[in-house]
Structure formats: C-alpha cells, structure tokens
CSV table of C-alpha atoms in Angstrom, one decimal:
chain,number,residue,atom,x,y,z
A,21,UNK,CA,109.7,-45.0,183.3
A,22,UNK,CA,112.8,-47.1,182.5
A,23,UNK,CA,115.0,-45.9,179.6
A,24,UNK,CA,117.5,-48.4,178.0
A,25,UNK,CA,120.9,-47.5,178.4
A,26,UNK,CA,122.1,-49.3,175.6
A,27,UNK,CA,124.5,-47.6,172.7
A,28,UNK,CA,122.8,-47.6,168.7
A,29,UNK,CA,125.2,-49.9,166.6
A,30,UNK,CA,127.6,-48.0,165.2
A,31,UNK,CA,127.1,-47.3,161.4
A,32,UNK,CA,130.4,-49.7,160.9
A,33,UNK,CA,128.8,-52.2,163.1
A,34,UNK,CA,125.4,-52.2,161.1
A,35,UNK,CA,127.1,-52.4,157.7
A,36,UNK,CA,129.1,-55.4,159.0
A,37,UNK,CA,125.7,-57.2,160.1
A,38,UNK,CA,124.6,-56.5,156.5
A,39,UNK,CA,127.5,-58.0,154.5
A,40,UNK,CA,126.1,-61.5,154.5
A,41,UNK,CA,122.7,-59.6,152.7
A,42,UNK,CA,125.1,-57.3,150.5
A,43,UNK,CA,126.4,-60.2,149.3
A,44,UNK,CA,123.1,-62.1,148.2
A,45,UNK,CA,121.5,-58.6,147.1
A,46,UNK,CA,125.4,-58.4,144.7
A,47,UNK,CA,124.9,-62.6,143.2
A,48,UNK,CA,121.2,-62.2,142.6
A,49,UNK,CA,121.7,-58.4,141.2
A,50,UNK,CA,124.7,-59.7,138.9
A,51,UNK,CA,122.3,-62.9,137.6
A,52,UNK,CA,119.6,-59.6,137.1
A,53,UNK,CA,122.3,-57.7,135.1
A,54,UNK,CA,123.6,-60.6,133.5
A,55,UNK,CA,120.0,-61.0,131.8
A,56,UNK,CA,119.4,-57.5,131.6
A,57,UNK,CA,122.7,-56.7,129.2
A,58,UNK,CA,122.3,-59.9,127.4
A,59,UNK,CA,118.9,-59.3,126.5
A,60,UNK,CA,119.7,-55.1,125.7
A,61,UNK,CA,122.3,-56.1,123.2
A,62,UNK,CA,119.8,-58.6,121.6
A,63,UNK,CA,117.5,-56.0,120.6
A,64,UNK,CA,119.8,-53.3,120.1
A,65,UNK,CA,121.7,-55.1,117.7
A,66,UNK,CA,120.1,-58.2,116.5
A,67,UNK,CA,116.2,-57.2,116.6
A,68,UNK,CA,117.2,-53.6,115.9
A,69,UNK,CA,115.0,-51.9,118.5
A,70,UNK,CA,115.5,-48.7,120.0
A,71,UNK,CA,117.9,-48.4,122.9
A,72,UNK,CA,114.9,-47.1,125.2
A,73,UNK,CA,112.4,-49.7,124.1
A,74,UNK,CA,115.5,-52.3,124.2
A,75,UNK,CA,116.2,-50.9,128.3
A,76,UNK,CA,112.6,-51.4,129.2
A,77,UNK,CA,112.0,-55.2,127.7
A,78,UNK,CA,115.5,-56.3,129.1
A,79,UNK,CA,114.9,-54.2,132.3
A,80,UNK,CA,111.3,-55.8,132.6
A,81,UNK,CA,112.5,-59.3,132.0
A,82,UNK,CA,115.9,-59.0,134.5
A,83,UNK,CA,112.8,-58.0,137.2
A,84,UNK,CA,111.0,-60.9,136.9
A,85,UNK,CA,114.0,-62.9,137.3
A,86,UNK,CA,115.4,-61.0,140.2
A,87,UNK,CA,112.4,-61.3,142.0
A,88,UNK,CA,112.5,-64.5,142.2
A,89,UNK,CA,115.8,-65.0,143.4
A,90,UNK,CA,114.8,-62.5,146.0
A,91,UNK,CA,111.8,-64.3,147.2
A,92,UNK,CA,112.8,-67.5,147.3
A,93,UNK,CA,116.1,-67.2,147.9
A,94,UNK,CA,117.7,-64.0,149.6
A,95,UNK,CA,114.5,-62.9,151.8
A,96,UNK,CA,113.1,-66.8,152.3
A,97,UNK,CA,113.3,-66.2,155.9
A,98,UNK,CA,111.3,-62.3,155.5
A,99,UNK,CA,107.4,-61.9,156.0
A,100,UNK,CA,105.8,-63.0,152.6
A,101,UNK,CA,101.8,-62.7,154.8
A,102,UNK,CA,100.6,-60.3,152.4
A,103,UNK,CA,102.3,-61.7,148.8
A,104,UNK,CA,100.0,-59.6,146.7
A,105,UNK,CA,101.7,-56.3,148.6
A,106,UNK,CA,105.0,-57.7,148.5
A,107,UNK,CA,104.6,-58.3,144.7
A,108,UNK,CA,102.9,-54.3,144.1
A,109,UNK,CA,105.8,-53.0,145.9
A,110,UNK,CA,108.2,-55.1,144.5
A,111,UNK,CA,106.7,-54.0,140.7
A,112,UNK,CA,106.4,-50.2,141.9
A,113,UNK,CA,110.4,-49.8,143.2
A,114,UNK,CA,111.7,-52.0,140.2
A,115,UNK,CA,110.0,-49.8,137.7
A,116,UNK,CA,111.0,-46.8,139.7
A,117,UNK,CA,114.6,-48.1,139.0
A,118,UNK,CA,113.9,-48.8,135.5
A,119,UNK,CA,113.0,-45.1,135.0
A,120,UNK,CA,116.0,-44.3,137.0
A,121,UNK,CA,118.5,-46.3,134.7
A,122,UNK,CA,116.2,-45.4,131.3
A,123,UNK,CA,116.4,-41.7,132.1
A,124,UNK,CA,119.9,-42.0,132.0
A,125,UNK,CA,120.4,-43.5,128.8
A,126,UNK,CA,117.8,-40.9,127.6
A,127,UNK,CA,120.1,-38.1,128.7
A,128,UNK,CA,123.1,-39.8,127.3
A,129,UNK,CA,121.7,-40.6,123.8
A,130,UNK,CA,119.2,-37.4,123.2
A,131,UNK,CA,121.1,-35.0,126.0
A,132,UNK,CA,124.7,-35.5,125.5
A,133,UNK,CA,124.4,-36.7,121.9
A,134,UNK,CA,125.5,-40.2,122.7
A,135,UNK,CA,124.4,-42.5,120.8
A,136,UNK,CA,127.2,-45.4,119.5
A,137,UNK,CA,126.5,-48.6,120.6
A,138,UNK,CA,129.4,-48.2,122.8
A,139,UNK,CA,128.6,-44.9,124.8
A,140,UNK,CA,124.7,-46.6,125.3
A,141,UNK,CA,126.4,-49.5,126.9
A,142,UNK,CA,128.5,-47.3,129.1
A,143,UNK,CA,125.2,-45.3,130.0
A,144,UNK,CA,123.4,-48.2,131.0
A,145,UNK,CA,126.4,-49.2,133.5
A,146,UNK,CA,126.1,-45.7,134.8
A,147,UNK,CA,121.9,-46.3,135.1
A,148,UNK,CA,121.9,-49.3,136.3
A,149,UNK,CA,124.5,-48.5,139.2
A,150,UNK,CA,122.2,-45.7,140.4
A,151,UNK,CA,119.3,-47.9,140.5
A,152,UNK,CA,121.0,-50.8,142.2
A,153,UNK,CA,121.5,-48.4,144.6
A,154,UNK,CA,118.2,-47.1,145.4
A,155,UNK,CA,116.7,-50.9,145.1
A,156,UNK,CA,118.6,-52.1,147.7
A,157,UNK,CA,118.0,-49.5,150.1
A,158,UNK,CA,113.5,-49.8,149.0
A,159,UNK,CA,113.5,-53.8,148.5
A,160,UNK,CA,115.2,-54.3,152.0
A,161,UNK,CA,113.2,-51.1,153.4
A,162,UNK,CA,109.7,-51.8,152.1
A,163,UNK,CA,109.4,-54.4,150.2
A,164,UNK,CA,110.9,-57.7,151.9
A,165,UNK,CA,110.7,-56.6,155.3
A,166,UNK,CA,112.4,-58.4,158.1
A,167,UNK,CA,109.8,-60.3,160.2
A,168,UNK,CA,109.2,-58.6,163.6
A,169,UNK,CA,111.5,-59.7,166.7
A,170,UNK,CA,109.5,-62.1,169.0
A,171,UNK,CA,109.6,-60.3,172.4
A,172,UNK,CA,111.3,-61.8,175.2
A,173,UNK,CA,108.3,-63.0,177.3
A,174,UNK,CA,108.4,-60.8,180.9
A,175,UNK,CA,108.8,-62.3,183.4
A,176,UNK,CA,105.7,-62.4,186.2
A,177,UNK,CA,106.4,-61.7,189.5
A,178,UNK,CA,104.1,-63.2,191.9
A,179,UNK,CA,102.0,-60.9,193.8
A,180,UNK,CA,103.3,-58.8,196.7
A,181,UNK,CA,103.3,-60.4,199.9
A,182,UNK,CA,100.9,-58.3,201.7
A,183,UNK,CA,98.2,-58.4,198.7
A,184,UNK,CA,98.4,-62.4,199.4
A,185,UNK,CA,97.8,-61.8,203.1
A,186,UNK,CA,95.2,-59.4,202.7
A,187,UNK,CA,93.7,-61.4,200.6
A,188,UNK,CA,93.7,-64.8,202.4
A,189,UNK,CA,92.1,-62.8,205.8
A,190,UNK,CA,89.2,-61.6,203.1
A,191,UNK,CA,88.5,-65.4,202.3
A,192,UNK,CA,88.7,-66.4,205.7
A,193,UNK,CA,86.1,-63.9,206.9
A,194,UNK,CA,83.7,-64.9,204.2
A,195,UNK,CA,83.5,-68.5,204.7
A,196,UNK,CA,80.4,-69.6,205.3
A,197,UNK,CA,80.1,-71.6,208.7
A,198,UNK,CA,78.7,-74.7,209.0
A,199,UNK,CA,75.3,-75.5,210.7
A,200,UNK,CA,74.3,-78.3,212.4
A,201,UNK,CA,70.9,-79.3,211.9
C-alpha cells in the first residue's frame, strides 16, 4: 500500500488558482446584475409592478443571460456530456438564489417595514450579494464541473526475469519434435 506524501494546497494557495475563475464568475455576474437592476427598476417604476414580482421577472431574465456567459464562455473548457443536467441544475441553484435574494427583499419591505424605492434597492444589493455567494460556490461545485484529470498512464514493467526463464524452459519442453518419415 503506497500513500502519497504530498501536502493539500494551502487554502491561500487554492484561492490564488481560483482568481483567474473569480474573475470570469465577477464580469459575467456584473453583466447578470447589470440586467437584473435594469430590468427591477423598469417594473418597479415604469410598469408599476410589485417589488417581488418585479425581483423574479428581472431575476429570471439576468439567469438566462448569465447562463450563457457561463456556458459558453467561463466553463467552455468544463464537461457539457449531459447538457440537459447541466441545464436542470443550473435552473434549480439559480432559482434557489432567486429565493435567496427575494426573501430578502420580502423581509425588508413586509418585515422591517421598508418599502421606499430606495431601501428596496438597498435590499436587493444585500440579496443579491448573498446569493452570488452561494451560486458561485453550487455552479462551480455541481453544476459546471471541471472535467476529470486524465491519469498519467503507468508505466509497465516488463515481466520479472525469472517468470521469462521459466517460461521459455516450459516452451522448450513442449515443442513438438520432428519425425522423419
């Protein structure tokens, strides 16, 4: 039994490899939130819909966008084999966030008694940075997982000496000997 004597990454040194990703996850996220707002603040103030109902049609729309910045973008290079997973996933964390950042504004507007354009604004910042949060950490866990490291092929040692012998003096004695006729 061998065991590897190698030390785990430190958590510095597995945040560092993750930058480049952080990075993507942040330019795609920002286009996401970019939407999201733009489209909140439509319907709050110039279709006159609830704040909820306004969260979960901007919310639903940023999603769609996202993913495809995601997909076709950020995780190009991450197993896409089973799309119609990727895609149920995808749809089941996202709306998982959506509840996340919704429930917050809920609390703010019918908890706290917040409910000036203003304070719903600040509560979706609030929301949304929570769920950020737990997207990144399901999207890159579950959702676009990194394709499995090819294995460094072993390498075959030739048989043992011996065997070889042994086995040449078994081949020997069963070769058939010629007759003359």
């Amino acid at each position: 039994m061998t065991t590897s004597t190698e030390p785990r990454p430190s958590l510095t040194e597995r945040l560092r490899g993750m930058s480049p990703e952080m990075l993507g996850f942040a330019v795609i996220g920002l286009s996401g939130v970019v939407v999201n707002f733009a489209i909140f603040w439509v319907c709050v103030n110039g279709l006159g819909l609830a704040s909820l109902r306004s969260n979960v049609v901007a919310t639903v729309i940023a999603i769609a966008t996202n993913y495809l910045g995601y997909r076709y973008w950020l995780y190009r290079d991450r197993d896409a084999a089973s799309r119609q997973r990727e895609i149920t996933l995808f749809l089941l964390f996202s709306g998982i966030g959506m509840l996340i950042e919704t429930g917050v504004l809920a609390l703010s507007r019918y908890g706290l008694g917040l409910d000036g354009h203003y304070e719903q604004l600040g509560a979706k910042v609030v929301g949304l940075g929570v769920a950020t949060v737990f997207r990144f950490v399901s999207y890159r866990t579950w959702v676009f997982k990194a394709m499995p490291e090819l294995a460094e092929p072993e390498v075959v040692a030739g048989p043992e000496p011996e065997v070889v012998a042994e086995a040449e003096l078994l081949l020997a004695a069963e070769e058939p000997t010629a007759s003359v006729k």
